[in-house]
CSV table of C-alpha atoms in Angstrom, one decimal:
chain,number,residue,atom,x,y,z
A,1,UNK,CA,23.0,69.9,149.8
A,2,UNK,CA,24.3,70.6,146.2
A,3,UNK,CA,28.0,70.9,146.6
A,4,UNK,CA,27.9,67.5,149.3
A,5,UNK,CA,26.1,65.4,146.6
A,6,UNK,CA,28.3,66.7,143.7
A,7,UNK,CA,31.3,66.0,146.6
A,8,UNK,CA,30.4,62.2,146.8
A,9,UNK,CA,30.1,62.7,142.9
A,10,UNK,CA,33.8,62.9,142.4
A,11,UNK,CA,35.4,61.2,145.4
A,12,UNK,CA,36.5,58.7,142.7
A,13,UNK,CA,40.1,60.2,143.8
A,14,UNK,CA,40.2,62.6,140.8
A,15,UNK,CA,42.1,65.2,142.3
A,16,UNK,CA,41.1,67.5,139.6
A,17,UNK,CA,37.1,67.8,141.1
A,18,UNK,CA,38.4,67.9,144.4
A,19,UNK,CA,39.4,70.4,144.0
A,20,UNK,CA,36.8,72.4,142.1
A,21,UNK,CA,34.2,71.3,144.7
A,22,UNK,CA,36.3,72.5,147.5
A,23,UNK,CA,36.7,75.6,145.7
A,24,UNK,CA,32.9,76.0,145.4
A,25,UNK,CA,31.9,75.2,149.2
A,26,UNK,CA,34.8,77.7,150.0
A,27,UNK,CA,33.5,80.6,147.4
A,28,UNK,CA,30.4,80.7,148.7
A,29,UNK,CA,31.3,80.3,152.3
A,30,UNK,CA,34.6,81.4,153.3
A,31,UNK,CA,36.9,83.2,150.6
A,32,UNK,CA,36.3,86.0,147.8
A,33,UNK,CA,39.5,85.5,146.0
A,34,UNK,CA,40.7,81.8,144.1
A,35,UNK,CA,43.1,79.5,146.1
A,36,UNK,CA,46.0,78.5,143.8
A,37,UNK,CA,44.8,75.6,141.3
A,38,UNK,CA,45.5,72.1,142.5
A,39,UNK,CA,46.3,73.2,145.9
A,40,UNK,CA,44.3,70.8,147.9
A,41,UNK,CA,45.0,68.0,146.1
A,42,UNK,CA,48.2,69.0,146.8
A,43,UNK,CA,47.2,69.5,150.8
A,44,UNK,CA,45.4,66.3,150.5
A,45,UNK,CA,48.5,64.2,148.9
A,46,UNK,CA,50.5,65.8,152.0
A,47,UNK,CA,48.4,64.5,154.6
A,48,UNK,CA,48.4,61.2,153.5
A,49,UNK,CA,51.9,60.8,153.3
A,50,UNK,CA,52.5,62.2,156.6
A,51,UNK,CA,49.8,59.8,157.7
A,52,UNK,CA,51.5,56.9,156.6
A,53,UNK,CA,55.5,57.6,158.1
A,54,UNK,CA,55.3,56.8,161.8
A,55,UNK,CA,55.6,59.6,164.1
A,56,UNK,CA,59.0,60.6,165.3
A,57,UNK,CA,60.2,58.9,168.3
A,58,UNK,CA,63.4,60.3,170.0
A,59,UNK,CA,64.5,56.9,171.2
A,60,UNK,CA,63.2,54.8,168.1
A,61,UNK,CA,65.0,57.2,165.9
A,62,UNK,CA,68.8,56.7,168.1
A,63,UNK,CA,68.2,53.1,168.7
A,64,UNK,CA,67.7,52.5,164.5
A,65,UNK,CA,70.4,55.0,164.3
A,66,UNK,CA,72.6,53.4,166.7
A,67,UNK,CA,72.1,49.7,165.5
A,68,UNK,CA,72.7,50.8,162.1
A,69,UNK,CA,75.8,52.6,163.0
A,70,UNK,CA,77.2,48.9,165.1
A,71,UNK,CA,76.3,47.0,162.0
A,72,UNK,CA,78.2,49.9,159.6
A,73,UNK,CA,81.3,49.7,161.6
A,74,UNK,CA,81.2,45.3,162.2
A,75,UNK,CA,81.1,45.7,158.3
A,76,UNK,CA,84.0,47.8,157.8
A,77,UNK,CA,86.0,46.2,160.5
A,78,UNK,CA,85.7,42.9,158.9
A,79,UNK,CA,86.9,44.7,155.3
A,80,UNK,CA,89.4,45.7,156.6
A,81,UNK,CA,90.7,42.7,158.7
A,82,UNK,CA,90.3,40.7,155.4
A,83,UNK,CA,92.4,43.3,153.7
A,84,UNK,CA,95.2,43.3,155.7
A,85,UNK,CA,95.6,39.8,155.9
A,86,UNK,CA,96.5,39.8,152.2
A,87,UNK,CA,100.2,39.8,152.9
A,88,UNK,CA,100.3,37.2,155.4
A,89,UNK,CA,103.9,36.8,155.6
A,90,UNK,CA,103.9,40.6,156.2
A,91,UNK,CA,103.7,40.5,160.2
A,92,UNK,CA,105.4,43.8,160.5
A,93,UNK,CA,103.1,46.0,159.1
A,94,UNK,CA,101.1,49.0,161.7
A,95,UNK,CA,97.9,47.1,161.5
A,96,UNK,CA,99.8,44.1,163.0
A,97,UNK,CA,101.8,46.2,165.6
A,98,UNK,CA,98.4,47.6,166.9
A,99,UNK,CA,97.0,44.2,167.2
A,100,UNK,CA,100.1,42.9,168.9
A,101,UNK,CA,100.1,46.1,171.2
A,102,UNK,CA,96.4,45.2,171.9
A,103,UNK,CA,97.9,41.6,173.0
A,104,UNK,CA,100.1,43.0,175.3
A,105,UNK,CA,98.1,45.3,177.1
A,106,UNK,CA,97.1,44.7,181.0
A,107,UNK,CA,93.1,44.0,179.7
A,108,UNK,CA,94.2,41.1,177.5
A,109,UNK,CA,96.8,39.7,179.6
A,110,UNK,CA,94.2,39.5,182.5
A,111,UNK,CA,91.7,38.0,180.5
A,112,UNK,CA,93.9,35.3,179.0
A,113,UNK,CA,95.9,34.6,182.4
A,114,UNK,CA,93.3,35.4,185.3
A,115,UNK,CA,92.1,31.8,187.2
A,116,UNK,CA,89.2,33.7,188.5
A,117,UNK,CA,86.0,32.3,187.0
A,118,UNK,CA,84.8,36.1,186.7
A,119,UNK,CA,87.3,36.2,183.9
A,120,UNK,CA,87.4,34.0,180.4
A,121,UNK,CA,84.3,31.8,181.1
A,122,UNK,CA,81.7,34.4,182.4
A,123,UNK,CA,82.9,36.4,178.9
A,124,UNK,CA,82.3,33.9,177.1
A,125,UNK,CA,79.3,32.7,178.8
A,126,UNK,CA,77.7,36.2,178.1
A,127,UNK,CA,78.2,36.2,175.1
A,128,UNK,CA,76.6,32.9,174.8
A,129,UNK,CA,73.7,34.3,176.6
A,130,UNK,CA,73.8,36.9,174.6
A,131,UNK,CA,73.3,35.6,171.2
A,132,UNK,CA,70.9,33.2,172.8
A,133,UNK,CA,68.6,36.0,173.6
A,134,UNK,CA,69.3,37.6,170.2
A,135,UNK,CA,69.0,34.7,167.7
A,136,UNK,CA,66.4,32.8,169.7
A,137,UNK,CA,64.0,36.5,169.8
A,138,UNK,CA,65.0,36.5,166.5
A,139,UNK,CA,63.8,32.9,165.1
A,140,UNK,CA,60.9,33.2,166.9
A,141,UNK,CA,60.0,36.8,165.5
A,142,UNK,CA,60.9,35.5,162.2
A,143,UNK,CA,58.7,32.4,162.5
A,144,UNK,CA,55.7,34.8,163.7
A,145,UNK,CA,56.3,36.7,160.6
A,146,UNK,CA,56.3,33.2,158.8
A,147,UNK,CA,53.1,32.7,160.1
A,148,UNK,CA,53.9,30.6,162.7
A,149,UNK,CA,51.3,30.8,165.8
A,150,UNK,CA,49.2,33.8,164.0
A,151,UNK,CA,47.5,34.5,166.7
A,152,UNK,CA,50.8,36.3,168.4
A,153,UNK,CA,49.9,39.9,168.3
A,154,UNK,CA,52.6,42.2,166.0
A,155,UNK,CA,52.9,44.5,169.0
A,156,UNK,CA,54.2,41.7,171.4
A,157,UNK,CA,56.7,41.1,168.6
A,158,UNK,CA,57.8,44.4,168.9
A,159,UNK,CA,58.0,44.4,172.5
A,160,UNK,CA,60.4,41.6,171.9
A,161,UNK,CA,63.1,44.1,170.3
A,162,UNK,CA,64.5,46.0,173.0
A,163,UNK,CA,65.5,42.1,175.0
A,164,UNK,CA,67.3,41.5,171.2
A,165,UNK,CA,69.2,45.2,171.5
A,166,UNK,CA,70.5,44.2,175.1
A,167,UNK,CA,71.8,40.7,173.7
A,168,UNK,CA,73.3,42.7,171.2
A,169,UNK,CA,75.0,44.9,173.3
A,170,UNK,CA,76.0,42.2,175.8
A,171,UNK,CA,77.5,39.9,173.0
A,172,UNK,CA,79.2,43.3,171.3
A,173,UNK,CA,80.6,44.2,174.3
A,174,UNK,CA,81.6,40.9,175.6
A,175,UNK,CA,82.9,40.0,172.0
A,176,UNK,CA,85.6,42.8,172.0
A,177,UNK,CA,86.5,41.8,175.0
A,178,UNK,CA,87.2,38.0,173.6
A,179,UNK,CA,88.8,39.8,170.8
A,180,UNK,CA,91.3,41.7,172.6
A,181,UNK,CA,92.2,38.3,173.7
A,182,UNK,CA,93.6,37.5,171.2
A,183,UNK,CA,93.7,39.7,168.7
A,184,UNK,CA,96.4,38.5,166.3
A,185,UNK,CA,95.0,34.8,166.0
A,186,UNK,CA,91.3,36.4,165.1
A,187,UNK,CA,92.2,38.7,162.6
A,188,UNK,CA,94.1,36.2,160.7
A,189,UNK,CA,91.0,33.9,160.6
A,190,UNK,CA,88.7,34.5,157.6
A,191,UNK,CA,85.5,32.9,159.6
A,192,UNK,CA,86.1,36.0,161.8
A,193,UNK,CA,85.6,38.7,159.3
A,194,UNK,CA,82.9,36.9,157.5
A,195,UNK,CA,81.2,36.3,161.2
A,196,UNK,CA,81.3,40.3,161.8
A,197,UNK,CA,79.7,40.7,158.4
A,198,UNK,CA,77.2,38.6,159.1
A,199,UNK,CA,76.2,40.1,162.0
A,200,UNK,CA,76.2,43.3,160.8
A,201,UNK,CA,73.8,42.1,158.2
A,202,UNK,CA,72.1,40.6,160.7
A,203,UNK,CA,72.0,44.0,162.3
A,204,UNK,CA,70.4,45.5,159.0
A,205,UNK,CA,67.5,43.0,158.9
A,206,UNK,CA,66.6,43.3,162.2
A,207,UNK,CA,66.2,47.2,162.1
A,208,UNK,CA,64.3,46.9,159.0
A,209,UNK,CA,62.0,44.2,160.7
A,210,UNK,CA,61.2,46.8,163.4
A,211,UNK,CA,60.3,49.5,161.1
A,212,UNK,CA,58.4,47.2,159.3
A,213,UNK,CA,56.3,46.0,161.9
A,214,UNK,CA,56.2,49.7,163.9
A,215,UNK,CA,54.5,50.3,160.0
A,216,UNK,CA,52.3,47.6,160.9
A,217,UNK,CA,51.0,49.2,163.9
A,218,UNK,CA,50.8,52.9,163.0
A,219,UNK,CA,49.9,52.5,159.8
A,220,UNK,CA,47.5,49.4,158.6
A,221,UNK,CA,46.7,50.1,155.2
A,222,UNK,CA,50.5,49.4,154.3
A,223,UNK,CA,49.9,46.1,155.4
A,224,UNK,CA,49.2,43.7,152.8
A,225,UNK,CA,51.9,45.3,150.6
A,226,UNK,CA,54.3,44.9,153.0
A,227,UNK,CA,53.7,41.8,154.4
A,228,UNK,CA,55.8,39.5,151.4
A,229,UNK,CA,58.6,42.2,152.8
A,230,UNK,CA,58.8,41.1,156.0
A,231,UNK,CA,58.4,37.5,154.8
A,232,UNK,CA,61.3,38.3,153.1
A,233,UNK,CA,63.2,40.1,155.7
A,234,UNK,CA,62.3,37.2,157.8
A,235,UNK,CA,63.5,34.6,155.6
A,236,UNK,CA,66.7,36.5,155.3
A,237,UNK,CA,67.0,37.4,158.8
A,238,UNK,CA,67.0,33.5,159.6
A,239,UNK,CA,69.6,32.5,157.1
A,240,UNK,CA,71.9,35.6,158.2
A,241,UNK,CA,71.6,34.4,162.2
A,242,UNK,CA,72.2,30.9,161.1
A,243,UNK,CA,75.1,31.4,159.4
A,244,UNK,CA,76.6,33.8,161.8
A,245,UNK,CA,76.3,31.5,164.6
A,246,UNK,CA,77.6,28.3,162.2
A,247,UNK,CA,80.7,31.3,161.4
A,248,UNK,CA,81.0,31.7,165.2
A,249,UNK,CA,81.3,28.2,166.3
A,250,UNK,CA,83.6,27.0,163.2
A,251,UNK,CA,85.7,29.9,164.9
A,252,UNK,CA,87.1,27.2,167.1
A,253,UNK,CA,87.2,24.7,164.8
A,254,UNK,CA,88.9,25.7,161.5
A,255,UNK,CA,91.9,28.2,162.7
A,256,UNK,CA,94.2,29.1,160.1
A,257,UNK,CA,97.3,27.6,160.8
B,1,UNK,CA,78.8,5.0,184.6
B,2,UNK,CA,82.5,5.0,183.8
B,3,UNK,CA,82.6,1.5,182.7
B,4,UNK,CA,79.8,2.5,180.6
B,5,UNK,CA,81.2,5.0,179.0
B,6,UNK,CA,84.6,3.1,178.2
B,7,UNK,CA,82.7,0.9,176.5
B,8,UNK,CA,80.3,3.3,174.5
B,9,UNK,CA,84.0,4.7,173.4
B,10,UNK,CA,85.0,1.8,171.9
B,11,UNK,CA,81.7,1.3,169.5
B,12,UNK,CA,82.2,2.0,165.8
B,13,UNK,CA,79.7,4.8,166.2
B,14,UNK,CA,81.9,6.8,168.5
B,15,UNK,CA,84.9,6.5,166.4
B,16,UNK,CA,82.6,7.5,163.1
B,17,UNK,CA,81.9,10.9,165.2
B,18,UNK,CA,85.2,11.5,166.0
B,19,UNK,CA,87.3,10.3,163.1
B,20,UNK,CA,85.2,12.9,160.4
B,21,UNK,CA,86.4,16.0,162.0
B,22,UNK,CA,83.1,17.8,160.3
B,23,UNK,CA,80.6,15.7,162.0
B,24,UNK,CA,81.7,17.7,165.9
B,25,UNK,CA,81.6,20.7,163.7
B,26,UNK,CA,78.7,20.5,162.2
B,27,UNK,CA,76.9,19.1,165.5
B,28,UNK,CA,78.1,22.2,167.4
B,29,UNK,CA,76.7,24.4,165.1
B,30,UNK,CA,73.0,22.5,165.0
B,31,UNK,CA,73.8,22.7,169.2
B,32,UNK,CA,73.4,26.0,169.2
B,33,UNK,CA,70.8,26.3,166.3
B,34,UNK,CA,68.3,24.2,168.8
B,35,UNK,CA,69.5,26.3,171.6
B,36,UNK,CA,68.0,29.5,170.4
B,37,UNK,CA,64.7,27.5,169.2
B,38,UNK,CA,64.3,26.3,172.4
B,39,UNK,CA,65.3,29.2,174.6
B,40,UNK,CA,63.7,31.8,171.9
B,41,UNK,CA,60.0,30.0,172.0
B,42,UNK,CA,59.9,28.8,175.5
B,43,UNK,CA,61.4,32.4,177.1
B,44,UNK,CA,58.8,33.9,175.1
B,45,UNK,CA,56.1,32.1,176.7
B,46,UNK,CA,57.5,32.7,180.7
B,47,UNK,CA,58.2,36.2,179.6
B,48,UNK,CA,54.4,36.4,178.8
B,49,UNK,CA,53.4,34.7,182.1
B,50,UNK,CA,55.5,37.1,183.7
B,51,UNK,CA,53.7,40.2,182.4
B,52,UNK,CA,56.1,41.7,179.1
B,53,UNK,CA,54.6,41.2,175.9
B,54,UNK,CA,50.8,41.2,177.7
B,55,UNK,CA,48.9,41.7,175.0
B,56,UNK,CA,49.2,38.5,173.6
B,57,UNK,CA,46.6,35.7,174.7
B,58,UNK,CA,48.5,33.0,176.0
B,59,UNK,CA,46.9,30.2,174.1
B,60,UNK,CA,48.4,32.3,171.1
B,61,UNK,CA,52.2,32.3,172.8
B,62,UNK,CA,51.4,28.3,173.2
B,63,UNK,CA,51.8,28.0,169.3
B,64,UNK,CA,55.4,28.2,169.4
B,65,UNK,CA,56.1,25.6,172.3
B,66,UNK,CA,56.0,23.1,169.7
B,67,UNK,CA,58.8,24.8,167.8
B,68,UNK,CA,60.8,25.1,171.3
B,69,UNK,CA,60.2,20.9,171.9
B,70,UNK,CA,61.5,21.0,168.4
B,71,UNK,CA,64.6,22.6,169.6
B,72,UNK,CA,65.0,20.6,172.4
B,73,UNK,CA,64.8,16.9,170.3
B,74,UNK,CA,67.6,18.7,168.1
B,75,UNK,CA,69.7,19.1,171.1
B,76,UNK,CA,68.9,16.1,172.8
B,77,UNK,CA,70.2,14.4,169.6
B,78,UNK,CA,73.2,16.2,168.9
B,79,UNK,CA,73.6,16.1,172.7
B,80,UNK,CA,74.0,12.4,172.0
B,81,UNK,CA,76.2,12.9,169.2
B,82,UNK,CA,78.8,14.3,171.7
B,83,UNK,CA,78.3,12.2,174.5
B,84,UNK,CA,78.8,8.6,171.9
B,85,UNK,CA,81.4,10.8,170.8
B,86,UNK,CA,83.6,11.9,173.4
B,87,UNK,CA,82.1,10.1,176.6
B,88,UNK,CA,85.1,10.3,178.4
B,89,UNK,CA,85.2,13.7,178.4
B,90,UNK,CA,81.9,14.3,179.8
B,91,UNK,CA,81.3,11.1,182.3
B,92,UNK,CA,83.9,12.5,184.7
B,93,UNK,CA,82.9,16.0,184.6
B,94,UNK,CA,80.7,17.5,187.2
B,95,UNK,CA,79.6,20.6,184.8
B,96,UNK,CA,78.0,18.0,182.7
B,97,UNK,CA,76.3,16.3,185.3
B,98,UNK,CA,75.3,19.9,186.6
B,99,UNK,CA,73.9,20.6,183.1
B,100,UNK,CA,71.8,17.4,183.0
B,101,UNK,CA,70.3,18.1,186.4
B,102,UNK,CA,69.9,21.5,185.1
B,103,UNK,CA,67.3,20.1,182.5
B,104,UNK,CA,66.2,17.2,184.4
B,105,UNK,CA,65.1,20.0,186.8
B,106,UNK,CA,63.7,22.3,183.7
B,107,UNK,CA,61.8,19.0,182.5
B,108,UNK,CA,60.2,18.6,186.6
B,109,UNK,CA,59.1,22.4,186.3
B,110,UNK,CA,57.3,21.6,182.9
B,111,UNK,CA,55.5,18.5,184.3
B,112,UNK,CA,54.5,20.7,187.1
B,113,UNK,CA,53.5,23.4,185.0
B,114,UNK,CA,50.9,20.9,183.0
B,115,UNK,CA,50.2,18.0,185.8
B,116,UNK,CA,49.0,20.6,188.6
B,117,UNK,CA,46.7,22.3,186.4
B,118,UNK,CA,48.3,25.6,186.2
B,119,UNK,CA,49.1,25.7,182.2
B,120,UNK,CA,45.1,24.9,182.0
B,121,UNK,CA,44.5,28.2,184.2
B,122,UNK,CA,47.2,29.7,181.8
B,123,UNK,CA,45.9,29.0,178.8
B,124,UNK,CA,42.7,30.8,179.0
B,125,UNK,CA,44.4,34.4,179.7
B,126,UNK,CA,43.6,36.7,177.1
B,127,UNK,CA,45.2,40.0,176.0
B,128,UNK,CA,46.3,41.6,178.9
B,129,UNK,CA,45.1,39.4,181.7
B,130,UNK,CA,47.6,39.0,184.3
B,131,UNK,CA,48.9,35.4,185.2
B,132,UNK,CA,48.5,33.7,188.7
B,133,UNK,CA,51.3,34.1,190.9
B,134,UNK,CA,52.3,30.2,190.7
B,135,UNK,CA,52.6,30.5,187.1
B,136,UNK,CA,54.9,33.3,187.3
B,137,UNK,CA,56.9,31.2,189.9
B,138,UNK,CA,57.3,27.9,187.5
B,139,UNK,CA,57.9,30.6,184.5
B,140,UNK,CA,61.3,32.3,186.8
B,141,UNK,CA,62.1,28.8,187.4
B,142,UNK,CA,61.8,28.0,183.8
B,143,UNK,CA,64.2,30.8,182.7
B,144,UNK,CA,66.5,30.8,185.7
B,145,UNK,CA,66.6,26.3,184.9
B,146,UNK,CA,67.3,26.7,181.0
B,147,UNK,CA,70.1,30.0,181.6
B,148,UNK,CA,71.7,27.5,183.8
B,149,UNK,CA,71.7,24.6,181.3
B,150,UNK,CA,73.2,27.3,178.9
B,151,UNK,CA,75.8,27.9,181.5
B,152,UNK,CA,76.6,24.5,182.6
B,153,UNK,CA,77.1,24.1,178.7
B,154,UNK,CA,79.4,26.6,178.2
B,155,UNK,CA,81.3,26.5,181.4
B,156,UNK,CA,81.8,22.1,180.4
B,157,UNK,CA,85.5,22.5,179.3
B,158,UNK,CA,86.3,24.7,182.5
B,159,UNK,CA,85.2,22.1,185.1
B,160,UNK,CA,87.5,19.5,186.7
B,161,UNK,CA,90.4,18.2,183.8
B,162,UNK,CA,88.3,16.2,181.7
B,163,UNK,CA,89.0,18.4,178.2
């Protein structure tokens, strides 16, 4: 069949014959009048971008959205706590009276003062747990994407993000809580701030490391381009963790006086 | 034991640890860096015996258990660290004796695991087989054990007065 064979001709991608030969089968076939020039190159070009950009997923879309939100505001909170330390001698400014108001509300006092084990340990044990589940999911994702054990399918790394998310939220939630605490001895330590930026980097590489390997799995002609990215992201993403949980721990250690 | 541990106080090694205030500091901080080796690649194996993450073979999971043994020496050494340390503070405490039972129990559960012949029937699942039921026993044990160790850990400076 002539316009087949002169098809197979000019598959060399050039656009440009495409698009004649197309134009031929559909002349003959289909259409008396001339499609615009260039149009199904144009079609074509189209189809394989929307081939390539995963589909739309509702909750994908709101948990990216909602990690990279977290790690937007850790970020900003920790500018701003390292701002308004500036002037420490300045203990009367708002920021400070919120922070002491925070101190002196019901939640804090119970937390610092309650005996009941439900109390200070268990919050802290959570968020123990909680980065536990996050960090450890997170080295061993990292060492996957390393190349460690290659025979680990990408999907089960995947499947590994949503138990990552709940440490998250368990170690967000269970860190405010630690915060309100003590609120005025945290924001005066600079490990603090630089522990919240950290994890909101953290944050950042780990949603990018989910898009990268969801790429993986809808999409696997991205994949050898894409895979020194995610050996960079997971390079990064161990050096981030590490140095939030060395920020965390020094916490206790190196208080400003 | 306390005898014992009067006398490991009073070695020049245990006064080294504690007379650089960076060497507790910086062993806390590789604590909890072999933590999450160890509970990241050894969770990730119980959570594929139990069923999530099935379409990995398990023989493929088994390549990171080396990783989580590396996780545990870490700990086990600057577990030591602390104890040579500080051994008063922990020889008197029951929440460190809870913890070491804790991973003396973990370490039974993994010699179970191998010596009965279960990690052999393991080892062979491929993508999405479903383990036997006494694997996913020892693998609950496994994570309920090494959360507990985490606990114990945590929870050290809240039992009895020794802190």
């Amino acid at each position: 069949m002539n316009a087949e064979m002169s098809f197979k001709r000019s598959t060399r991608r050039d656009h440009f014959d495409v698009d004649r030969e197309i134009d031929k089968v559909i002349h003959r076939n289909l259409m008396n009048q001339s499609p615009p020039p260039g149009i199904y190159s144009t079609i074509l070009g189209k189809v394989r971008i929307e081939t390539t950009r995963p589909p739309a997923d509702p909750a994908r879309s709101l948990s990216c959205a909602s990690a990279l939100v977290a790690a937007a505001v850790l970020i900003v909170v920790a500018i701003v706590l390292a701002a308004s330390r500036a002037p420490l001698a300045a203990t009367h400014t708002p920021f400070f009276n919120w922070l002491s108001w925070i101190h002196s509300t019901s939640l804090s006092t119970w937390i610092n003062e309650s005996e009941s084990f439900l109390a200070y340990p268990t919050i802290l044990f959570l968020h123990t747990l909680g980065l536990a589940v996050l960090v450890g999911f997170s080295v061993s994702a990292d060492i996957r994407l390393l190349g460690v054990a290659p025979r680990i399918p990408l999907a089960s790394v995947s499947r590994l993000f949503p138990f990552m998310w709940l440490g998250f939220w368990i170690n967000a939630i269970s860190g405010t809580l630690l915060f309100i605490a003590d609120p005025i001895r945290k924001s005066m330590n600079p490990l603090f701030e630089i522990k919240l930026a950290l994890v909101g980097l953290g944050l950042t590489c780990m949603v990018l490391i989910q898009r990268q390997l969801y790429l993986f799995d809808t999409a696997p002609g991205v994949e050898k381009r894409a895979r020194s990215r995610s050996k960079v992201l997971a390079i990064s993403s161990l050096a981030i963790w590490a140095s939030a949980i060395a920020a965390g721990r020094l916490l206790a250690y190196l208080k400003s006086s | 034991m306390h005898t014992f541990a009067v006398w490991l106080k009073a070695t020049h090694i245990s006064w080294l640890i504690t007379h650089y205030a960076w060497v507790w500091a910086t062993a806390q901080v590789i604590h909890f860096f072999g933590m999450s080796l160890l509970f990241g690649c050894i969770a990730l194996l119980d959570l594929r015996i139990l069923g999530i993450g099935i379409s990995s073979p398990v023989s493929a999971v088994n390549g990171l258990v080396p990783w989580g043994i590396c996780g545990f020496i870490i700990n086990l050494l600057t577990g030591a660290i602390f104890v040579i340390g500080q051994p008063l503070q922990y020889v008197d405490n029951p929440g460190f004796w809870l913890k070491m039972l804790f991973i003396f129990l973990a370490g039974g559960n993994i010699a179970i695991f191998y010596l009965t012949g279960v990690a052999d029937r393991v080892e062979v699942l491929q993508a999405g087989d479903e383990a036997p039921l006494v694997a996913k026993v020892i693998a609950s044990a496994s994570l309920f054990l090494w959360v507990g160790v985490m606990f114990f850990g945590r929870m050290l400076p809240y039992f009895g007065s020794a802190f």
